[in-house]
Each structure stands twice: as C-alpha cells, then as structure tokens.
Coordinates of N, CA and C in Angstrom, one line a residue:
Chain A
X6 N 18.3 122.1 -105.3 CA 16.9 122.5 -105.0 C 17.1 123.7 -103.8
X7 N 15.7 124.3 -103.7 CA 15.6 124.8 -102.4 C 15.2 124.0 -101.5
X8 N 15.8 124.1 -100.0 CA 15.4 123.5 -99.2 C 15.6 124.7 -97.6
X9 N 14.9 123.8 -96.7 CA 15.0 124.6 -95.2 C 15.1 123.5 -94.3
X10 N 16.1 123.9 -93.5 CA 16.5 122.9 -92.3 C 15.8 123.3 -90.9
X11 N 15.3 123.0 -90.1 CA 15.2 123.2 -88.7 C 16.0 122.2 -88.0
X12 N 17.2 122.4 -87.5 CA 17.8 121.3 -86.8 C 17.2 120.8 -85.4
X13 N 16.3 121.7 -85.0 CA 15.8 121.4 -83.5 C 14.3 120.8 -83.7
X14 N 13.9 119.8 -83.2 CA 12.6 119.4 -83.3 C 11.7 119.9 -82.5
X15 N 12.4 119.8 -80.9 CA 11.6 120.1 -79.8 C 12.8 120.9 -79.1
X16 N 12.1 122.1 -78.5 CA 13.0 122.7 -77.5 C 12.0 123.2 -76.4
X17 N 12.7 123.0 -75.2 CA 12.1 123.1 -74.1 C 12.9 124.4 -73.3
X18 N 12.3 125.7 -73.0 CA 12.8 126.7 -72.0 C 11.9 127.0 -70.9
X19 N 12.6 127.6 -70.1 CA 11.5 128.3 -68.9 C 10.9 129.6 -69.3
X20 N 10.0 130.0 -68.8 CA 9.6 131.2 -68.9 C 10.1 132.3 -68.5
X21 N 10.5 133.2 -69.2 CA 11.4 134.5 -68.9 C 12.7 134.2 -69.4
X22 N 13.0 133.0 -70.1 CA 14.4 132.7 -70.7 C 14.3 133.0 -71.9
X23 N 15.7 133.4 -72.4 CA 15.8 133.8 -74.2 C 15.6 132.5 -74.7
X24 N 15.1 132.8 -76.1 CA 15.0 131.9 -76.8 C 15.7 131.9 -78.4
X25 N 16.3 131.2 -79.1 CA 16.9 131.1 -80.3 C 16.1 130.1 -81.1
X26 N 15.7 130.1 -82.1 CA 15.1 128.7 -83.0 C 16.0 129.0 -84.6
X27 N 16.5 127.9 -84.6 CA 17.5 127.8 -85.8 C 16.8 127.4 -87.2
X28 N 17.3 128.3 -88.3 CA 16.9 127.9 -89.6 C 17.9 128.1 -90.8
X29 N 18.2 127.1 -91.3 CA 19.5 127.3 -92.6 C 18.4 127.0 -93.9
X30 N 18.8 127.5 -94.7 CA 18.1 127.4 -96.2 C 19.3 127.3 -97.3
X31 N 18.6 126.7 -98.0 CA 19.5 126.4 -99.4 C 18.7 127.3 -100.5
X32 N 19.3 128.1 -101.1 CA 18.4 128.8 -102.0 C 19.5 129.6 -103.0
X33 N 19.4 129.5 -104.5 CA 20.3 130.1 -105.3 C 20.3 131.7 -105.5
X34 N 19.2 132.2 -105.3 CA 19.2 133.7 -105.5 C 18.8 134.2 -104.1
X35 N 18.9 135.4 -103.9 CA 18.4 136.2 -102.8 C 16.7 135.8 -102.0
X36 N 17.0 135.1 -101.0 CA 15.9 134.4 -100.6 C 14.8 135.4 -99.7
X37 N 13.8 135.0 -100.0 CA 12.8 135.6 -99.3 C 12.6 134.8 -98.2
X38 N 12.5 135.3 -97.0 CA 12.4 134.2 -95.6 C 11.3 134.5 -94.8
X39 N 10.7 133.7 -94.3 CA 9.3 133.7 -93.3 C 9.7 133.0 -91.9
X40 N 9.1 133.5 -91.2 CA 9.0 132.5 -89.8 C 7.3 132.6 -89.7
X41 N 6.5 131.4 -89.7 CA 5.4 131.5 -89.0 C 5.2 130.6 -87.8
X42 N 4.1 130.7 -86.8 CA 4.1 130.2 -85.8 C 2.5 129.7 -85.7
X43 N 2.4 128.3 -85.3 CA 1.2 127.6 -85.4 C 0.6 127.2 -83.8
X44 N -0.4 127.4 -83.4 CA -0.7 126.9 -82.2 C -1.6 125.8 -82.5
X45 N -1.7 124.9 -81.5 CA -2.4 123.6 -81.8 C -3.7 123.8 -82.4
X46 N -4.1 123.1 -83.4 CA -5.3 122.9 -84.0 C -5.7 124.3 -84.9
X47 N -4.7 125.2 -85.0 CA -4.8 126.3 -85.7 C -4.0 126.6 -87.1
X48 N -4.5 127.6 -87.8 CA -3.8 128.0 -89.1 C -2.4 128.6 -88.5
X49 N -1.8 128.9 -89.6 CA -0.3 129.8 -89.5 C -0.6 131.0 -89.4
X50 N 0.3 131.8 -88.4 CA 0.2 133.1 -88.4 C 1.7 133.6 -88.6
X51 N 1.9 134.5 -89.2 CA 3.2 135.2 -89.7 C 3.8 136.0 -88.8
X52 N 4.7 135.5 -88.2 CA 5.9 136.3 -87.1 C 6.6 137.5 -87.8
X53 N 7.4 137.1 -88.6 CA 8.1 138.1 -89.4 C 8.5 137.7 -90.8
X54 N 9.2 138.5 -91.8 CA 9.6 138.4 -93.0 C 10.8 139.1 -93.2
X55 N 11.5 138.5 -94.1 CA 12.8 139.3 -94.7 C 12.9 139.2 -96.3
X56 N 12.5 140.2 -96.9 CA 12.7 140.4 -98.4 C 14.2 141.0 -98.7
X57 N 14.5 142.2 -98.1 CA 15.6 142.7 -98.6 C 15.9 143.9 -97.4
X58 N 16.9 144.7 -97.4 CA 17.5 145.7 -96.5 C 18.0 145.3 -95.3
X59 N 17.6 145.8 -94.1 CA 18.1 145.5 -92.9 C 17.9 144.0 -92.4
X60 N 19.2 143.4 -92.0 CA 19.2 142.1 -91.9 C 18.5 141.7 -90.7
X61 N 18.5 142.6 -89.7 CA 17.6 142.4 -88.4 C 16.3 142.9 -88.5
X62 N 15.2 142.0 -88.7 CA 14.1 142.0 -88.7 C 13.0 141.9 -87.6
X63 N 12.5 142.8 -87.4 CA 11.5 142.9 -86.1 C 10.1 142.2 -86.6
X64 N 9.4 141.4 -85.8 CA 8.1 141.2 -85.9 C 7.3 141.2 -84.7
X65 N 6.4 140.4 -84.9 CA 5.1 140.6 -83.8 C 5.6 139.9 -82.6
X66 N 4.7 139.9 -81.4 CA 4.9 139.3 -80.2 C 6.2 139.2 -79.6
X67 N 7.0 140.4 -79.9 CA 8.7 140.6 -79.5 C 9.6 139.8 -80.1
X68 N 9.4 139.2 -81.0 CA 10.4 138.2 -81.9 C 11.0 139.2 -83.0
X69 N 12.3 138.6 -83.1 CA 13.0 139.1 -84.4 C 13.9 138.1 -84.9
X70 N 14.5 138.3 -86.1 CA 15.1 137.5 -86.7 C 16.3 137.9 -87.3
X71 N 17.6 137.3 -87.5 CA 18.4 138.0 -88.3 C 19.0 137.0 -89.4
X72 N 19.1 137.8 -90.8 CA 19.4 137.2 -92.0 C 21.1 137.2 -91.8
X73 N 21.6 135.9 -92.2 CA 23.3 135.9 -92.6 C 23.4 135.0 -93.5
X74 N 23.6 136.0 -94.5 CA 24.0 135.3 -96.0 C 25.0 134.4 -95.8
X75 N 26.1 134.6 -95.1 CA 27.4 133.9 -95.2 C 27.3 132.5 -94.3
X76 N 26.1 132.4 -93.8 CA 25.9 131.2 -93.0 C 24.6 130.7 -93.7
X77 N 23.8 131.3 -94.4 CA 22.3 130.9 -95.0 C 21.8 130.4 -93.6
X78 N 21.5 131.3 -93.0 CA 20.7 131.5 -91.8 C 19.7 132.5 -91.6
X79 N 18.6 132.1 -90.9 CA 17.7 133.0 -90.5 C 17.1 132.6 -89.3
X80 N 17.8 132.9 -88.2 CA 17.1 132.4 -86.8 C 16.4 133.2 -86.1
X81 N 15.3 132.8 -85.4 CA 14.2 133.4 -84.8 C 14.7 133.9 -83.3
X82 N 14.5 134.9 -82.8 CA 15.0 134.9 -81.2 C 14.2 135.8 -80.4
X83 N 14.0 135.6 -79.5 CA 13.0 136.5 -78.5 C 13.9 136.4 -77.0
X84 N 14.0 137.8 -76.6 CA 14.7 137.9 -75.3 C 13.9 137.1 -74.0
X85 N 12.7 137.2 -73.8 CA 12.1 136.7 -72.7 C 10.8 135.9 -73.3
X86 N 10.7 134.7 -73.1 CA 9.8 133.7 -73.6 C 8.7 133.9 -72.5
X87 N 7.5 133.9 -73.1 CA 6.0 133.8 -72.2 C 5.6 132.5 -72.5
X88 N 4.7 131.9 -71.3 CA 4.1 130.8 -71.7 C 3.2 130.6 -72.9
X89 N 2.6 131.7 -73.3 CA 1.9 131.7 -74.6 C 2.5 131.6 -75.8
X90 N 4.0 131.3 -75.6 CA 4.7 131.2 -76.8 C 4.7 129.9 -77.1
X91 N 4.5 128.7 -76.5 CA 4.1 127.6 -76.6 C 3.7 127.1 -77.7
X92 N 4.2 126.6 -78.8 CA 3.5 126.3 -80.2 C 4.6 125.6 -81.0
X93 N 4.2 125.6 -82.4 CA 5.0 125.1 -83.3 C 5.6 126.3 -84.3
X94 N 6.8 126.3 -84.6 CA 7.2 127.2 -85.2 C 7.9 126.7 -86.7
X95 N 7.4 127.5 -87.6 CA 7.9 127.1 -89.1 C 8.6 128.1 -90.0
X96 N 10.0 127.8 -90.1 CA 10.9 128.7 -91.1 C 10.4 128.3 -92.5
X97 N 10.4 129.3 -93.4 CA 9.9 128.9 -94.9 C 10.8 130.3 -95.8
X98 N 11.1 129.5 -96.8 CA 11.7 130.3 -98.1 C 10.6 130.3 -99.2
X99 N 10.6 131.5 -99.8 CA 9.8 131.9 -100.6 C 10.6 131.6 -102.3
X100 N 9.9 130.4 -102.8 CA 10.5 130.0 -104.1 C 9.6 130.9 -105.0
X101 N 9.5 130.4 -106.6 CA 9.1 131.3 -107.6 C 7.4 131.3 -107.3
X102 N 6.7 130.3 -106.9 CA 5.5 130.7 -106.5 C 4.8 129.6 -105.7
X103 N 5.8 129.4 -104.5 CA 5.2 128.8 -103.3 C 6.1 129.1 -102.4
X104 N 5.7 128.5 -101.2 CA 6.6 128.5 -99.9 C 7.1 127.3 -99.7
X105 N 8.6 127.1 -99.4 CA 9.0 125.7 -98.9 C 9.2 126.0 -97.3
X106 N 8.6 125.1 -96.6 CA 8.7 125.1 -95.3 C 9.9 124.1 -94.6
X107 N 10.4 124.4 -93.5 CA 11.1 123.5 -92.8 C 10.1 122.6 -92.0
X108 N 10.8 121.6 -91.3 CA 9.8 120.7 -90.8 C 9.4 121.1 -89.3
X109 N 9.6 122.4 -88.8 CA 9.3 122.9 -87.7 C 10.0 122.5 -86.4
X110 N 9.8 123.3 -85.6 CA 10.4 123.2 -84.1 C 9.1 123.5 -83.1
X111 N 9.0 122.4 -82.4 CA 8.0 122.6 -81.3 C 8.5 123.2 -80.3
X112 N 7.8 124.2 -79.5 CA 8.5 125.0 -78.3 C 7.7 124.8 -77.2
X113 N 8.3 124.2 -76.3 CA 7.4 123.8 -74.9 C 8.2 125.0 -73.9
X114 N 7.3 125.5 -72.8 CA 7.6 126.4 -72.1 C 7.3 126.1 -70.7
X115 N 8.3 126.1 -70.1 CA 7.8 125.6 -68.4 C 7.8 126.9 -67.4
X116 N 7.0 126.9 -66.6 CA 6.5 128.0 -65.8 C 7.7 128.1 -65.0
Chain B
X16 N -13.7 140.9 -89.4 CA -12.4 140.8 -89.4 C -11.6 139.5 -89.8
X17 N -12.3 138.4 -89.9 CA -11.7 137.0 -90.5 C -11.3 137.4 -92.0
X18 N -10.1 136.9 -92.3 CA -9.7 137.2 -93.5 C -9.7 136.1 -94.5
X19 N -9.2 135.0 -94.0 CA -9.4 133.8 -94.6 C -10.3 132.8 -93.8
X20 N -11.4 132.3 -94.5 CA -12.5 131.6 -93.6 C -12.5 130.1 -94.3
X21 N -12.4 129.5 -93.5 CA -12.6 127.9 -93.9 C -13.8 127.2 -93.2
X22 N -14.7 126.5 -94.0 CA -15.6 125.6 -93.5 C -15.6 124.4 -94.1
X23 N -16.2 123.5 -93.1 CA -16.3 123.3 -91.9 C -15.1 123.5 -91.1
X24 N -14.9 123.7 -89.6 CA -13.6 123.5 -89.1 C -13.3 122.1 -88.9
X25 N -14.5 121.2 -88.8 CA -14.3 119.7 -88.6 C -15.3 119.0 -89.4
X26 N -14.7 118.1 -90.2 CA -15.3 117.3 -91.1 C -15.1 115.7 -91.0
X27 N -16.1 115.0 -90.9 CA -16.1 113.7 -90.7 C -16.8 113.1 -91.9
X28 N -16.1 112.2 -92.5 CA -16.6 111.4 -93.8 C -16.2 110.0 -93.8
X29 N -17.0 109.3 -94.6 CA -16.7 107.8 -94.5 C -15.7 107.4 -95.7
X30 N -15.1 106.2 -95.3 CA -13.9 105.7 -96.5 C -14.7 105.7 -97.9
X31 N -14.1 106.6 -98.7 CA -14.7 106.3 -100.3 C -15.8 107.5 -100.4
X32 N -16.1 108.2 -99.5 CA -17.4 109.1 -99.7 C -16.9 110.6 -100.0
X33 N -17.3 111.0 -101.1 CA -16.8 112.3 -101.7 C -16.8 113.4 -100.6
X34 N -15.9 114.4 -100.6 CA -16.1 115.4 -99.4 C -15.5 116.7 -100.2
X35 N -16.1 117.7 -99.8 CA -15.7 119.1 -100.3 C -15.3 120.1 -99.4
X36 N -14.2 120.6 -99.2 CA -13.9 121.7 -98.3 C -13.6 122.8 -99.0
X37 N -14.1 123.8 -98.3 CA -14.5 125.2 -98.7 C -13.5 126.1 -98.1
X38 N -13.1 127.3 -98.7 CA -12.2 128.3 -98.5 C -12.7 129.6 -99.0
X39 N -12.8 130.5 -98.3 CA -13.1 132.1 -98.6 C -12.2 133.3 -98.0
X40 N -12.2 134.1 -99.0 CA -11.2 135.1 -98.5 C -11.7 136.8 -98.7
X41 N -11.5 137.6 -97.8 CA -12.1 138.9 -97.9 C -10.8 140.1 -98.5
X42 N -9.7 139.2 -98.8 CA -8.6 140.2 -99.0 C -8.2 140.5 -100.5
X43 N -9.3 139.8 -101.1 CA -9.0 140.0 -102.7 C -7.6 139.7 -103.1
X44 N -7.1 138.7 -102.6 CA -5.5 138.2 -103.0 C -5.8 137.4 -104.5
X45 N -4.7 137.7 -105.0 CA -4.8 136.9 -106.7 C -4.4 135.3 -106.3
X46 N -3.9 134.9 -105.3 CA -3.2 133.5 -105.0 C -4.1 132.9 -103.9
X47 N -4.5 131.6 -104.5 CA -5.0 130.8 -103.6 C -4.3 129.3 -103.4
X48 N -4.1 129.1 -102.1 CA -3.4 127.6 -101.9 C -4.1 126.6 -101.0
X49 N -4.1 125.3 -101.1 CA -4.4 124.5 -100.3 C -3.2 123.4 -99.9
X50 N -3.3 123.3 -98.4 CA -2.3 122.5 -98.1 C -2.7 121.5 -97.3
X51 N -2.1 120.3 -97.2 CA -2.4 119.2 -96.3 C -1.3 119.1 -95.2
X52 N -2.0 119.0 -94.1 CA -0.8 119.1 -92.9 C -1.3 117.8 -92.1
X53 N -0.2 116.7 -92.0 CA -0.7 115.7 -90.9 C 0.4 116.0 -89.5
X54 N 0.1 115.3 -88.5 CA 0.4 115.8 -87.3 C 1.9 115.6 -87.3
X55 N 2.3 116.7 -86.4 CA 3.6 117.1 -86.2 C 4.6 117.1 -87.7
X56 N 3.8 117.7 -88.5 CA 4.7 117.7 -89.9 C 4.4 119.1 -90.7
X57 N 5.2 119.4 -91.3 CA 5.0 120.9 -92.2 C 3.9 120.6 -93.0
X58 N 3.3 121.8 -93.4 CA 2.3 121.8 -94.4 C 2.9 121.4 -95.8
X59 N 1.9 120.5 -96.5 CA 2.4 120.1 -97.7 C 1.4 120.8 -98.9
X60 N 2.2 121.3 -99.8 CA 1.3 122.1 -100.9 C 0.8 121.2 -101.7
X61 N -0.6 121.3 -102.0 CA -1.4 120.4 -103.0 C -1.4 121.0 -104.3
X62 N -2.1 122.2 -104.3 CA -2.1 122.9 -105.4 C -2.3 124.5 -105.0
X63 N -2.3 125.4 -106.2 CA -2.5 126.7 -106.0 C -3.1 127.2 -107.3
X64 N -4.1 128.4 -107.2 CA -4.4 129.0 -108.0 C -3.9 130.5 -108.1
X65 N -3.4 131.0 -109.2 CA -3.0 132.2 -109.5 C -4.0 132.6 -110.2
X66 N -4.8 133.6 -109.9 CA -6.0 133.9 -110.4 C -7.0 132.7 -111.0
X67 N -7.1 132.4 -112.3 CA -7.9 131.3 -112.6 C -6.7 130.2 -113.1
X68 N -5.4 130.5 -113.1 CA -4.6 129.6 -113.5 C -4.4 128.5 -112.4
X69 N -4.8 127.0 -112.9 CA -4.5 126.1 -111.8 C -3.2 125.6 -111.9
X70 N -2.4 125.4 -110.6 CA -0.9 124.7 -110.5 C -1.2 123.6 -109.8
X71 N -0.9 122.4 -110.3 CA -0.8 121.2 -109.5 C 0.6 120.7 -109.1
X72 N 0.7 120.4 -107.8 CA 2.1 119.8 -107.5 C 2.1 118.5 -108.0
X73 N 3.4 118.2 -108.5 CA 3.7 116.7 -109.1 C 3.3 115.7 -108.2
X74 N 3.3 115.8 -107.2 CA 3.3 114.5 -106.4 C 1.6 114.9 -105.7
X75 N 0.7 115.6 -105.7 CA -0.4 115.4 -105.4 C -1.4 114.4 -106.1
X76 N -2.0 113.5 -105.3 CA -2.8 112.4 -105.8 C -4.1 113.0 -106.8
X77 N -4.2 112.2 -107.8 CA -5.4 112.6 -108.7 C -6.9 112.8 -107.9
X78 N -6.7 112.0 -106.8 CA -8.1 112.0 -105.6 C -8.3 113.2 -105.3
X79 N -7.2 114.2 -105.2 CA -7.8 115.6 -105.0 C -7.8 116.6 -106.2
X80 N -8.8 117.2 -105.9 CA -9.4 118.3 -107.1 C -9.2 119.6 -106.5
X81 N -9.4 120.7 -107.3 CA -9.7 122.1 -106.9 C -10.5 122.7 -107.8
X82 N -11.6 123.7 -107.1 CA -12.2 124.4 -108.2 C -12.0 125.9 -107.6
X83 N -11.9 126.9 -108.5 CA -11.9 128.4 -107.9 C -12.9 129.2 -108.9
X84 N -14.1 129.2 -108.3 CA -15.3 129.9 -109.1 C -15.2 131.3 -109.3
X85 N -14.5 131.8 -108.4 CA -14.4 133.3 -108.5 C -13.0 133.9 -107.5
X86 N -13.1 135.1 -107.3 CA -11.6 135.5 -106.7 C -11.8 135.0 -105.2
X87 N -12.9 135.1 -104.7 CA -13.0 135.0 -103.3 C -13.2 133.5 -102.8
X88 N -13.6 132.4 -103.6 CA -13.9 131.2 -103.2 C -12.9 130.2 -103.7
X89 N -12.6 129.2 -103.0 CA -11.8 127.9 -103.8 C -12.0 126.9 -102.8
X90 N -12.2 125.5 -103.6 CA -12.8 124.7 -102.9 C -11.9 123.6 -103.2
X91 N -12.0 122.5 -102.1 CA -11.0 121.3 -102.2 C -11.8 120.1 -102.1
X92 N -11.9 119.3 -103.2 CA -12.7 118.1 -103.4 C -11.7 116.9 -103.5
X93 N -12.3 116.0 -102.3 CA -11.6 114.7 -102.3 C -12.5 113.6 -102.7
X94 N -12.3 113.1 -103.9 CA -13.2 112.3 -104.5 C -13.3 110.8 -104.1
X95 N -12.4 110.4 -103.3 CA -12.6 108.9 -102.8 C -11.6 108.9 -101.6
X96 N -12.1 109.5 -100.4 CA -11.3 109.6 -99.2 C -11.0 108.1 -98.8
X97 N -9.5 108.2 -98.6 CA -8.9 106.9 -97.7 C -8.5 107.3 -96.5
X98 N -7.9 106.5 -95.4 CA -7.7 106.6 -94.3 C -6.4 107.6 -94.1
X99 N -5.8 107.5 -95.3 CA -4.3 108.2 -95.1 C -4.6 109.6 -95.5
X100 N -6.0 109.9 -95.9 CA -6.4 111.5 -96.3 C -6.9 112.1 -95.0
X101 N -6.7 111.5 -93.8 CA -7.2 112.3 -92.7 C -6.0 113.2 -92.3
X102 N -6.4 114.4 -92.0 CA -5.4 115.5 -91.9 C -6.1 116.7 -91.5
X103 N -5.2 117.8 -91.2 CA -5.8 119.3 -91.3 C -5.4 119.9 -92.6
X104 N -6.4 120.4 -93.4 CA -6.3 121.2 -94.4 C -6.2 122.6 -94.6
X105 N -5.5 123.3 -94.8 CA -5.0 124.4 -94.7 C -5.4 125.3 -96.0
X106 N -5.9 126.3 -96.1 CA -6.3 127.3 -97.1 C -5.3 128.4 -96.9
X107 N -4.7 129.0 -98.1 CA -3.9 130.4 -97.6 C -4.0 131.3 -98.9
X108 N -3.7 132.8 -98.7 CA -3.9 133.5 -99.8 C -2.6 134.2 -99.8
X109 N -2.2 134.7 -101.1 CA -1.1 135.8 -101.1 C -1.6 136.8 -102.4
X110 N -1.0 138.0 -102.2 CA -1.3 139.2 -103.4 C -0.4 138.6 -104.6
X111 N 0.9 138.2 -104.4 CA 1.4 137.5 -105.3 C 2.3 136.6 -105.2
X112 N 3.1 136.0 -106.0 CA 3.5 134.6 -106.0 C 4.6 134.2 -105.1
X113 N 5.4 135.4 -104.6 CA 6.3 135.4 -103.4 C 6.1 136.3 -102.3
X114 N 4.7 136.8 -102.4 CA 4.4 137.5 -100.9 C 4.2 136.6 -99.8
X115 N 4.2 137.4 -98.6 CA 3.5 136.4 -97.4 C 2.2 135.8 -97.7
X116 N 2.1 134.7 -97.1 CA 0.7 134.1 -97.4 C 0.2 134.1 -95.9
X117 N -1.4 134.3 -96.1 CA -2.3 134.5 -95.2 C -3.1 133.0 -94.7
X118 N -2.9 132.4 -93.8 CA -3.7 131.1 -93.8 C -5.1 131.0 -93.0
X119 N -5.9 130.4 -93.2 CA -7.3 130.3 -92.4 C -7.0 129.3 -91.4
X120 N -8.0 128.9 -90.7 CA -7.7 128.1 -89.3 C -7.6 126.7 -89.4
X121 N -7.9 126.3 -90.8 CA -7.8 124.9 -91.2 C -9.1 124.0 -90.9
X122 N -9.5 122.9 -91.6 CA -10.5 122.0 -91.5 C -9.7 120.7 -90.9
X123 N -10.3 120.2 -90.1 CA -9.6 118.9 -89.7 C -10.6 117.6 -90.3
X124 N -9.9 117.0 -91.2 CA -10.8 115.8 -91.7 C -10.3 114.5 -91.2
X125 N -11.7 113.8 -90.7 CA -11.5 112.8 -90.2 C -12.3 111.7 -91.1
X126 N -11.6 110.4 -91.3 CA -12.1 109.4 -92.2 C -12.3 108.3 -91.6
X127 N -13.6 107.9 -91.5 CA -14.0 106.6 -90.7 C -14.4 105.4 -91.7

C-alpha cells in the first residue's frame, strides 16, 4: 500500500540556519511527489512538485527538494530559514485519484 | 484572485443540527475534494468528484454527504453533527486525478 512517512514531528531552527525536512514514501510505480505548507488556520499551499525529469526541484519561497529513488525519499531543503517559514509542512504522494499525505512536520523558527 | 473559496470561514452548529459547508472555484477544474483535518493531523480525504462522478472513501461516515450541482460549486452536508466532527474542513480542486491540488482556506466547524 502507498504511504508517506515524515519522521520528524517537530523541528526547531534558528532564523538564518539551513533546513532539511525528511520525507520517505512507499509507492510501486514512479511517484508524483508534492510538498505543501500550511500556516495556522489556513489551507495548504503547494511549495513544489516532482513528476519526472530533473531530480532536484525548485519551488516557491526559496525551497527545493531532491527526489532519490534509491532511498525512496523526497526531502525538502532551504539554505536560510526566515521567521515567516514557521508552519506545518506536509509531504504527499499522488496515487490513482488522490493524494496520500504524511503526518506533517511542524517547523518552529527562533530569532 | 481567489481561486478556491470556502464559505463560511467559521461555522458553529449544535449537536445534531444539520450543517452545510460551501466551496466554489474559479479554476474550471474537473476534480473537487473534501478533506477533514483535526488539530495537528494530516488532512483526511472524505470524498471527491471527478466531474459528476462521486467517489466516497471507504471509511467516510454516512453522516457526511456531498453535492456538486455544477463545475464551480461543491457542498459538504453533515446530517447530524457530533462533537467528534468538530474540525477544519478543506476543499481542494485539481485539473486531473494526479495533478497538484489547490486548496481553499478552510472552514472551521465547531459543534456545541
């Protein structure tokens, strides 16, 4: 069965530090992968997606993610975190007709 | 500019009193989704429409129903809300079945 695992429930970083959020997936075919961000009380906003091609994907707000088939991973990175990046981050894999979400990682940013 | 609109943003209903949540889209997307999200959890898919075809998730309670009268609008009906149905309800749309989804801002439902 398809599944997505985000091992880190909560991450705290200092403003200006680098960030990596982990995502591992289980999917039989070539996956369609997504990262979404959710600010408190808001809907989800797409940061980036991977369908095929270049395994390093650039997204909005300075985020990037790298698809590694051998590790079944799609980790999200940002070289320098801003206080406004504090939010909940969800990794998802596209199945036949739906998205399967991970449980999310809450990012806290200290000044 | 708004692409997926949800009304109301906040809804309070009484235990057992039917409630309807609304979603509209200006994207002309084929697929519309309803999710339930409880605090600190991932969104849980309730059902979706591909055009007029309704697809219910196996574990969605019968208490939850949906209507899609046209391409632009989709409604979530909760026939007899219980305290456990208090949650954020998110509507999303996509062009096709494995495309990226565009989410609305959500409706926060409180059951008293």
